[in-house]
Coordinates of C-alpha atoms in Angstrom, one line a residue:
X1 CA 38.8 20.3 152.5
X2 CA 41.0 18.2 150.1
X3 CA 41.4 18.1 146.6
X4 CA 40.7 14.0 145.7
X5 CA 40.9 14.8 141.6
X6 CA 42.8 16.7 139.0
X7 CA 41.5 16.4 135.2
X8 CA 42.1 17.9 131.8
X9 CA 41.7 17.5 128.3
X10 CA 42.4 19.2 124.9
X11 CA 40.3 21.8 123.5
X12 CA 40.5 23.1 119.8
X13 CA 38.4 25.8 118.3
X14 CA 38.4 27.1 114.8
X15 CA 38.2 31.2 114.5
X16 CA 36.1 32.6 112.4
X17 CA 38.8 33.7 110.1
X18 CA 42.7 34.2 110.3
X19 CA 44.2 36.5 112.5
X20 CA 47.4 38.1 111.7
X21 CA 49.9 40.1 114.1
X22 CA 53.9 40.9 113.5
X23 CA 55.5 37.6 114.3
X24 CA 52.4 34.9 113.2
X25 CA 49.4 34.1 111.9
X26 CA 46.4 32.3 113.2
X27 CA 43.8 30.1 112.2
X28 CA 42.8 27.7 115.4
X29 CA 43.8 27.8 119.2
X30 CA 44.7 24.6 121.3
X31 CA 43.7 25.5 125.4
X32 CA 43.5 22.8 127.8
X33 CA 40.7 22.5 130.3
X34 CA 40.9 21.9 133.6
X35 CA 38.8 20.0 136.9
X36 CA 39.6 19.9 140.3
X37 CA 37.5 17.9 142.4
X38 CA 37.0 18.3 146.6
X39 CA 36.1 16.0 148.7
X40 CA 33.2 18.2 150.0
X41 CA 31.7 18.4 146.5
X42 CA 33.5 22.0 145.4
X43 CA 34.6 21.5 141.8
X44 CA 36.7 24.2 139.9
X45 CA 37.7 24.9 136.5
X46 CA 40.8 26.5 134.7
X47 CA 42.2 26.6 131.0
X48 CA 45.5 26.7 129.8
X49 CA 46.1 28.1 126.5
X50 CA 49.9 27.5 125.5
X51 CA 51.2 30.0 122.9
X52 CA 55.0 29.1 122.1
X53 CA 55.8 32.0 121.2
X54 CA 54.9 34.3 123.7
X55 CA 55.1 31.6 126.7
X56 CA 57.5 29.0 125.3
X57 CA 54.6 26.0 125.8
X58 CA 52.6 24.0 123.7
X59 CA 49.8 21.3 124.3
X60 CA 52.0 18.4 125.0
X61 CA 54.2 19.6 127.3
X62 CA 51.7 21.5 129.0
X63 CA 49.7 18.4 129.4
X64 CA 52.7 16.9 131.0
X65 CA 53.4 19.1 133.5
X66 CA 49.8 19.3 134.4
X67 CA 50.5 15.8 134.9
X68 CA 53.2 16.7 137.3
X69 CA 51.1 19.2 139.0
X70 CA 48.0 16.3 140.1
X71 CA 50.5 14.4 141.4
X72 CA 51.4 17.1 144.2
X73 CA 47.3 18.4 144.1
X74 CA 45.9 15.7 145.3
X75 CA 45.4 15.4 149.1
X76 CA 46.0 19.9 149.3
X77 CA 43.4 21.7 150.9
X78 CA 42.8 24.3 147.2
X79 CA 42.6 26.9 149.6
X80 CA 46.0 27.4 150.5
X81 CA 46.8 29.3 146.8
X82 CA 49.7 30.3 147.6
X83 CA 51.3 26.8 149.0
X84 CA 50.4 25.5 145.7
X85 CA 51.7 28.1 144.1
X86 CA 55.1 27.8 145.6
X87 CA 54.6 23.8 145.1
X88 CA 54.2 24.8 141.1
X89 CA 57.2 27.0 141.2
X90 CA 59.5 24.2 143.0
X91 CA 58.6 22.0 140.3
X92 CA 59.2 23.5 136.8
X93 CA 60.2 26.2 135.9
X94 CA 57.9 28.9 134.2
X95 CA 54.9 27.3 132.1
X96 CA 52.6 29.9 132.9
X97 CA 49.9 28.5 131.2
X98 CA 49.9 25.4 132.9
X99 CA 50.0 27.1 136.2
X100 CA 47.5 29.8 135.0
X101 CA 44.8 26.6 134.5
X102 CA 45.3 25.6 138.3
X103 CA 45.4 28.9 139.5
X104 CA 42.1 29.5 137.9
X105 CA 40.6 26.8 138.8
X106 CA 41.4 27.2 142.3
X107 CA 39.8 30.8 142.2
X108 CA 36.9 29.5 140.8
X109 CA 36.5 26.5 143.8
X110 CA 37.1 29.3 146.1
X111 CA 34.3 31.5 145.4
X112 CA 32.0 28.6 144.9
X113 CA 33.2 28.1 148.8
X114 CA 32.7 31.3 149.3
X115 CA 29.1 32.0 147.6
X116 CA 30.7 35.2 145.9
X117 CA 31.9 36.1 142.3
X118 CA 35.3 36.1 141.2
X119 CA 35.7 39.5 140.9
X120 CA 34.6 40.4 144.3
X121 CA 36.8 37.4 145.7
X122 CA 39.7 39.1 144.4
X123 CA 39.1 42.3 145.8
X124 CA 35.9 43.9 144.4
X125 CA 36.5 47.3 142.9
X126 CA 33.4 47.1 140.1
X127 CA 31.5 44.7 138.1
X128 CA 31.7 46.3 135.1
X129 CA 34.4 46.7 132.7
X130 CA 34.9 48.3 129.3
X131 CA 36.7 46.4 126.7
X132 CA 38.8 46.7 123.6
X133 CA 38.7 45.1 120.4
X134 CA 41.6 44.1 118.3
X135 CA 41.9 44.7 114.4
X136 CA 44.8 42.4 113.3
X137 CA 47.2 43.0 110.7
X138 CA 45.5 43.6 107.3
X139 CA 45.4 45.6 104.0
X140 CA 44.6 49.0 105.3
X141 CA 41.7 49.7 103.7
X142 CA 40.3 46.8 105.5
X143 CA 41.8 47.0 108.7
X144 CA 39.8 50.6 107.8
X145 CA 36.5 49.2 107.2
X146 CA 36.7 46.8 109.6
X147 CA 37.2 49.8 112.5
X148 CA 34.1 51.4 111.0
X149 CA 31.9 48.3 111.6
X150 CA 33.5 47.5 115.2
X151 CA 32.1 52.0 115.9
X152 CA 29.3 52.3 113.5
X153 CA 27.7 48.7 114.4
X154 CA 28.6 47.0 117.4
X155 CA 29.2 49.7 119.7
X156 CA 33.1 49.8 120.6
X157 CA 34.8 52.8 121.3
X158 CA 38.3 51.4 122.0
X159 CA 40.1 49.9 119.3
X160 CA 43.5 48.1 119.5
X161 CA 45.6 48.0 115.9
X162 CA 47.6 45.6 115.1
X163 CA 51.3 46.8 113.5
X164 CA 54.6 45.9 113.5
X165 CA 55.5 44.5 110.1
X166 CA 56.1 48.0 108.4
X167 CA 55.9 51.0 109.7
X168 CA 54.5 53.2 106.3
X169 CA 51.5 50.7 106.2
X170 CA 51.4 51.3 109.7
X171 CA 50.9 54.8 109.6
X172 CA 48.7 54.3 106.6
X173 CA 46.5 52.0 108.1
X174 CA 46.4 54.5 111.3
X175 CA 45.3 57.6 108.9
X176 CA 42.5 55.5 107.3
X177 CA 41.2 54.1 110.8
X178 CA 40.9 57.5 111.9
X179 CA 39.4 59.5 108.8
X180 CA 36.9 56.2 109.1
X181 CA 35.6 56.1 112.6
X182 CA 36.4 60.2 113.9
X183 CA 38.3 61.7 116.2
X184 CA 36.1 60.4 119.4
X185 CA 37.5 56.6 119.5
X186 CA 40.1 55.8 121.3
X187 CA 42.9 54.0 119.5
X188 CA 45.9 52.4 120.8
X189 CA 48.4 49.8 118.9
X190 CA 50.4 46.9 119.3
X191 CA 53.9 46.5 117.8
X192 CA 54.1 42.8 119.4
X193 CA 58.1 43.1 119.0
X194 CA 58.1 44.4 115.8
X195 CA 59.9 47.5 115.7
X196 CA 63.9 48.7 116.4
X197 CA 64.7 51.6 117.9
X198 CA 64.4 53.5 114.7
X199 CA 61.9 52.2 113.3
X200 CA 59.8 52.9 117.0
X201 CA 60.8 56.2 117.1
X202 CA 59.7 56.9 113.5
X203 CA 56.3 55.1 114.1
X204 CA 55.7 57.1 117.3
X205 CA 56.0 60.1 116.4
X206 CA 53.8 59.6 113.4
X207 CA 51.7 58.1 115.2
X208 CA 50.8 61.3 117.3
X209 CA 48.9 62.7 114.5
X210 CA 46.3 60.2 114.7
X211 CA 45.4 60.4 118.3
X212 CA 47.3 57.1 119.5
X213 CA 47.4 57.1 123.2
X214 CA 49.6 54.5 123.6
X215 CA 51.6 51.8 122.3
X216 CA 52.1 48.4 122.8
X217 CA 55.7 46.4 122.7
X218 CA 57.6 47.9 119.9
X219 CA 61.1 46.4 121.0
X220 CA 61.8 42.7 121.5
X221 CA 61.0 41.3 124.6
X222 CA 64.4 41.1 126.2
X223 CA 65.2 44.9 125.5
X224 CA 63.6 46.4 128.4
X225 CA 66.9 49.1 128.4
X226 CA 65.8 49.9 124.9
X227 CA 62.1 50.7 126.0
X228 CA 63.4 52.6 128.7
X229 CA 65.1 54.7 126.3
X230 CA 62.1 55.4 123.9
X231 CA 60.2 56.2 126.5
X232 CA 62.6 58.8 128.0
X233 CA 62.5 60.0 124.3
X234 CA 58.8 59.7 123.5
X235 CA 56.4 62.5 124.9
X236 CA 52.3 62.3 123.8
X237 CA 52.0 58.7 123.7
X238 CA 51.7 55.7 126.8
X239 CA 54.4 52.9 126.1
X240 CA 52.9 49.9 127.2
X241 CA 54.9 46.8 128.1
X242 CA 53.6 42.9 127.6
X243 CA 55.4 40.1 126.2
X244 CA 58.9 41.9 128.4
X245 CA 56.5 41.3 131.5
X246 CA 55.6 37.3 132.3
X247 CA 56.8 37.2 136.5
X248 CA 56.9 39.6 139.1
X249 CA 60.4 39.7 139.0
X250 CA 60.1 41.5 134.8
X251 CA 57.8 43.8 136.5
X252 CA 60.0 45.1 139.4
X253 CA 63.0 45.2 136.8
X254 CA 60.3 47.3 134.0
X255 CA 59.5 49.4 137.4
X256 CA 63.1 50.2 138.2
X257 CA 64.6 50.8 134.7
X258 CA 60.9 53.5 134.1
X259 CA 60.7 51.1 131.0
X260 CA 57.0 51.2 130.9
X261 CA 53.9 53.8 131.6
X262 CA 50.9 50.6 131.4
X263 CA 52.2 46.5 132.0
X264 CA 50.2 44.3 130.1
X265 CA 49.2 41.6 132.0
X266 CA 48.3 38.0 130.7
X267 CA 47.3 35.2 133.1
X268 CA 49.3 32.5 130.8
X269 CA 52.3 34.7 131.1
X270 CA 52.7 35.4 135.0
X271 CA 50.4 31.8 135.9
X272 CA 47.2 33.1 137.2
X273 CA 45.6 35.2 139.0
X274 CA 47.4 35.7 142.1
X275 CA 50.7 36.5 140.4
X276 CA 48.7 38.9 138.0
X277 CA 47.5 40.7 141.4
X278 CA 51.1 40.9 142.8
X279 CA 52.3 42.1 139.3
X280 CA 49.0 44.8 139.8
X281 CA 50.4 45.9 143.2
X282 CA 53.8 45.9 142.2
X283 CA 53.2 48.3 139.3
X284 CA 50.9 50.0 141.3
X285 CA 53.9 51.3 144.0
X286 CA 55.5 53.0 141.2
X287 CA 52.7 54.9 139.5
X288 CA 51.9 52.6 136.4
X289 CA 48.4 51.4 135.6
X290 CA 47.8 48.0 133.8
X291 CA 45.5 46.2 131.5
X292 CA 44.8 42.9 131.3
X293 CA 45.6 41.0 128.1
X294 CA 44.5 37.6 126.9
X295 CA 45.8 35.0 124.2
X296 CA 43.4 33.1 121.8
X297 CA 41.3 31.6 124.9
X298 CA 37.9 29.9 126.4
X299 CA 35.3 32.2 128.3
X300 CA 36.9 30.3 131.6
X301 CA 40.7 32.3 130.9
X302 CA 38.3 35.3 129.3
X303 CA 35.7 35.3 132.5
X304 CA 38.9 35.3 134.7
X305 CA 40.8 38.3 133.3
X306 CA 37.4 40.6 133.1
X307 CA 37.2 39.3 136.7
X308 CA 40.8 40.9 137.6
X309 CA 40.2 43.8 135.5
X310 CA 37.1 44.3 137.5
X311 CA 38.9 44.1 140.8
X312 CA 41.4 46.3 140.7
X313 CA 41.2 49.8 140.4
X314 CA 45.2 50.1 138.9
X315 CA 43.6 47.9 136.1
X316 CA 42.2 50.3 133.9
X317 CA 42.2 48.7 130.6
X318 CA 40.8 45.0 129.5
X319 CA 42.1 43.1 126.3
X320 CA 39.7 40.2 126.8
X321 CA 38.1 39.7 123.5
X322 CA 39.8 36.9 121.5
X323 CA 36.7 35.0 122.0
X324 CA 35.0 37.0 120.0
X325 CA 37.2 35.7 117.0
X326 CA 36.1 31.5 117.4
X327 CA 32.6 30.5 115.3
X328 CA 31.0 30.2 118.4
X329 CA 31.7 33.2 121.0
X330 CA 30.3 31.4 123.8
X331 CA 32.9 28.2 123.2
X332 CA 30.2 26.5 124.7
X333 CA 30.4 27.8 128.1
X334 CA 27.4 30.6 128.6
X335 CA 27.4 32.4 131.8
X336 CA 30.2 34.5 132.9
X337 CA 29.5 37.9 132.0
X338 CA 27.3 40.0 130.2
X339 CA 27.8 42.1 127.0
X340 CA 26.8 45.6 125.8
X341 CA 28.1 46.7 123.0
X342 CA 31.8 47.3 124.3
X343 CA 30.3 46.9 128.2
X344 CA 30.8 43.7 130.0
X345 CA 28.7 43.1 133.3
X346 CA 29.9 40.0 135.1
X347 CA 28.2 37.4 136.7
X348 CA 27.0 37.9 140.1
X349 CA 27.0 33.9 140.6
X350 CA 29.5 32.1 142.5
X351 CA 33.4 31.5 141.1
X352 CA 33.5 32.3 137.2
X353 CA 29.8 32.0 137.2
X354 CA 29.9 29.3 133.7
X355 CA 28.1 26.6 133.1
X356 CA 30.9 24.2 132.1
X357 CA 30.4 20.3 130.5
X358 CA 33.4 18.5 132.2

């Protein structure tokens, strides 16, 4: 089998309303969609979804080294993942996301080849996985009530705060959630960078009294001797490390510097899913579990993390609901999975199991 055709395009969706975290705010995300075409009729998708800054990329010069990329695709058997892989790495450096979108879509051919779902391709653990969902940076009282709908209404009992800005309003916004949705939900936050070492060890320790069982990136992301010392002096609460972990090679450094209890793992970050497996593995050999994160992304990058959550049993936790934040949830790509409440059952159809217009 050869692959005879590479194609993408530009995809922009509109959330339903902006979504603020420590360093940005958001209104819209840009992904890229991608086709690869066999000569035996096996067509896979993939998605980039650049994020500058958290992967350095945008649209433009992701579409450009996608370019790159066809040019040494075409004629490969999309089999051979890790020869393309390798092929990627020899020619740029890093842009995760634009290897991510082959990657994926190379997963996707495969299980169509191999009449099995994605998450049983990659190793098969369970087909059912329980996710998160993600109150961004608010007023507290509304960062309150909005915890109380996600529990009372829709059925979530993980919820993952937003902080990072100020760590009072933080631990404001922390008390209300609680006193709002009882001491049952599980809560964990996300400091995406925003913290020092003070200010992190303040916020942790008041955090305790709230029930957070872990904690998300307070330092920058090139401090990973800085996390390693909070978490030598933290006790009660998981540190959790994501944008300090984008190759295998963070990981190993996270793993030998005990910088980290839970890696976050994000397919535009390490470039797919075979390097977020290795990164899985790796933590795996020194005792830490990992979730699997996602940026502001399609049900193709969404189906393909819940599938890699699914997989694994080291992947406990799944961050895969920014889709839930566009007008339209399905981004016009049904299929994939189905939801319950905070429950996600995937697709027992071949690849990512979407029905994809390309």
């Amino acid at each position: 089998m050869k692959i005879t055709d590479v194609q993408f395009k530009k995809f922009c969706i509109e959330l339903a309303e902006p979504f603020k975290v420590a360093f940005t705010e958001v209104t819209h995300s840009v992904s890229i969609l991608l086709k690869i075409e066999t000569d035996e009729g096996y067509t896979g998708y993939g998605e980039a979804a650049p994020f500058a800054p958290v992967t350095g990329e945008n649209a433009e010069g992701c579409l450009a080294v996608l370019e790159v990329f066809r040019q040494g695709l075409i004629g490969l058997n999309p089999l051979d993942i890790e020869k393309i892989h390798v092929m990627m790495d020899n020619l740029v450096h890093g842009n995760g996301s634009a290897k991510c979108a082959v990657d994926i879509a190379l997963h996707d051919l495969k299980g169509k080849v191999m009449n099995q779902p994605l998450y049983r391709v990659l190793g098969g653990y369970q087909d059912t996985v329980q996710n998160d969902i993600t109150i961004g940076i608010n007023a507290p009282e509304k960062m309150a009530a909005l915890a109380e709908d996600y529990v009372k209404n829709k059925g979530y009992r993980i919820l993952k705060i937003k902080t990072g800005i100020d760590p009072e309003e933080d631990l404001r916004a922390l008390s209300l959630i609680r006193q709002a949705i009882g001491p049952d939900i599980r809560l964990r936050v996300d400091a995406n960078q925003g913290y020092n070492i003070n200010s992190a060890l303040y916020a942790l320790e008041g955090m305790k009294k709230y029930g957070v069982e872990a904690v998300e990136q307070c330092l920058p992301d090139w401090d990973l001797e800085g996390a390693s010392y909070l978490r030598k002096k933290v006790n009660g609460i998981q540190l959790m490390l994501d944008e300090s972990i984008h190759t295998t090679k963070d990981a190993a450094r996270a793993c030998r510097l005990e910088a980290a209890d839970i890696f976050n793992i994000k397919l535009m970050k390490c470039g797919g899913l075979y390097r977020g497996a290795q990164i899985s593995t790796l933590a795996e050999n020194f005792g830490i579990t990992c979730m699997v994160g996602c940026m502001m992304e399609t049900k193709i990058a969404i189906t393909a993390g819940l599938s890699l959550v699914a997989s694994r049993k080291n992947i406990t936790e799944a961050d895969c609901d920014s889709f839930l934040y566009y007008k339209d949830a399905d981004t016009g790509m049904p299929g994939g999975f189905e939801r319950n409440g905070d429950m996600f059952r995937l697709s027992d159809k071949p690849g990512l199991g979407l029905e994809i217009e390309f």
